[in-house]
Short mmCIF file of C-alpha atoms in Angstrom, two decimals:
data_model
loop_
_atom_site.label_atom_id
_atom_site.label_comp_id
_atom_site.label_asym_id
_atom_site.label_seq_id
_atom_site.Cartn_x
_atom_site.Cartn_y
_atom_site.Cartn_z
CA UNK A 1 71.64 132.37 60.01
CA UNK A 2 72.53 135.33 61.99
CA UNK A 3 72.37 133.30 65.13
CA UNK A 4 75.04 130.34 63.66
CA UNK A 5 77.22 133.11 62.56
CA UNK A 6 77.29 135.35 65.59
CA UNK A 7 78.13 131.51 67.45
CA UNK A 8 80.91 131.07 65.34
CA UNK A 9 82.42 134.80 66.23
CA UNK A 10 82.10 134.06 69.83
CA UNK A 11 83.98 131.23 69.37
CA UNK A 12 86.65 132.85 67.57
CA UNK A 13 86.78 135.37 70.29
CA UNK A 14 87.43 132.93 72.74
CA UNK A 15 89.84 130.83 70.80
CA UNK A 16 87.52 127.58 70.47
CA UNK A 17 86.78 127.92 66.74
CA UNK A 18 88.65 125.39 64.47
CA UNK A 19 92.26 126.76 63.31
CA UNK A 20 91.26 127.65 59.49
CA UNK A 21 89.00 129.89 60.99
CA UNK A 22 91.03 131.45 63.74
CA UNK A 23 93.63 132.68 60.84
CA UNK A 24 90.74 134.67 58.94
CA UNK A 25 89.87 136.87 61.54
CA UNK A 26 91.73 139.74 63.66
CA UNK A 27 90.55 140.97 67.10
CA UNK A 28 91.03 144.90 67.46
CA UNK A 29 94.10 145.80 69.34
CA UNK A 30 94.50 149.28 70.77
CA UNK A 31 97.57 151.23 68.90
CA UNK A 32 98.35 153.07 72.20
CA UNK A 33 98.82 151.70 75.83
CA UNK A 34 96.19 154.07 77.16
CA UNK A 35 93.03 151.83 78.26
CA UNK A 36 89.92 151.91 75.97
CA UNK A 37 86.75 152.12 77.82
CA UNK A 38 85.10 148.85 77.33
CA UNK A 39 81.43 148.88 75.93
CA UNK A 40 82.08 152.72 74.47
CA UNK A 41 83.19 152.50 71.29
CA UNK A 42 85.92 149.80 70.21
CA UNK A 43 87.18 147.38 72.79
CA UNK A 44 89.34 144.20 72.93
CA UNK A 45 86.21 142.12 71.90
CA UNK A 46 86.04 143.68 68.65
CA UNK A 47 86.69 142.52 65.14
CA UNK A 48 89.37 144.35 63.04
CA UNK A 49 87.43 145.07 59.76
CA UNK A 50 89.62 145.58 56.53
CA UNK A 51 88.83 146.15 53.05
CA UNK A 52 90.58 143.02 51.92
CA UNK A 53 89.13 140.86 54.41
CA UNK A 54 85.47 142.06 53.22
CA UNK A 55 86.27 141.42 49.86
CA UNK A 56 87.91 138.16 50.27
CA UNK A 57 85.20 136.53 52.34
CA UNK A 58 81.58 138.09 52.35
CA UNK A 59 80.39 135.84 55.27
CA UNK A 60 83.42 136.73 57.26
CA UNK A 61 82.53 140.65 56.80
CA UNK A 62 78.69 139.92 57.73
CA UNK A 63 80.20 138.35 60.89
CA UNK A 64 82.47 141.02 61.88
CA UNK A 65 79.87 143.86 61.46
CA UNK A 66 77.08 141.74 62.89
CA UNK A 67 79.67 140.92 66.23
CA UNK A 68 80.40 144.38 66.68
CA UNK A 69 77.11 145.68 66.57
CA UNK A 70 76.46 143.14 69.81
CA UNK A 71 76.06 145.15 73.02
CA UNK A 72 79.33 144.87 75.25
CA UNK A 73 77.67 142.80 78.14
CA UNK A 74 76.76 140.28 75.57
CA UNK A 75 80.02 139.85 73.94
CA UNK A 76 81.87 139.60 77.14
CA UNK A 77 80.05 136.41 78.54
CA UNK A 78 82.17 133.66 79.28
CA UNK A 79 79.96 130.51 78.90
CA UNK A 80 79.01 129.18 75.51
CA UNK A 81 75.58 128.30 76.83
CA UNK A 82 74.54 131.51 78.46
CA UNK A 83 76.10 133.20 75.25
CA UNK A 84 73.36 131.23 72.95
CA UNK A 85 70.57 131.88 75.51
CA UNK A 86 71.19 135.79 76.04
CA UNK A 87 71.53 135.95 72.22
CA UNK A 88 68.42 134.37 71.35
CA UNK A 89 66.89 136.81 73.67
CA UNK A 90 68.50 139.73 72.08
CA UNK A 91 67.22 138.75 68.88
CA UNK A 92 63.73 138.02 70.04
CA UNK A 93 63.56 141.68 71.70
CA UNK A 94 64.83 143.36 68.18
CA UNK A 95 62.44 141.19 66.16
CA UNK A 96 59.14 141.83 68.68
CA UNK A 97 59.83 144.85 70.07
CA UNK A 98 56.07 145.86 70.15
CA UNK A 99 55.91 142.97 73.13
CA UNK A 100 58.19 145.09 75.39
#
């Protein structure tokens, strides 16, 4: 379930998701012109998370939370197939840390 939701989040970030989903999620936009350090805290590949959005759709709120927790190097991958492969590896390593 988490894998599928994060794959949808990837498509939203890349702009390839269906239009009805593109309207529901907003990417983070810095409020100043100063560059934001990528991979440290908030960056342009993260979603905004508002209380209104969280109340209106629980799965979108969960998607935002899970996507924003992903490492930056995973969020910035350009190819969907590579992203899926790395995401599976990421979740496998989380689930089976004792085998690292």
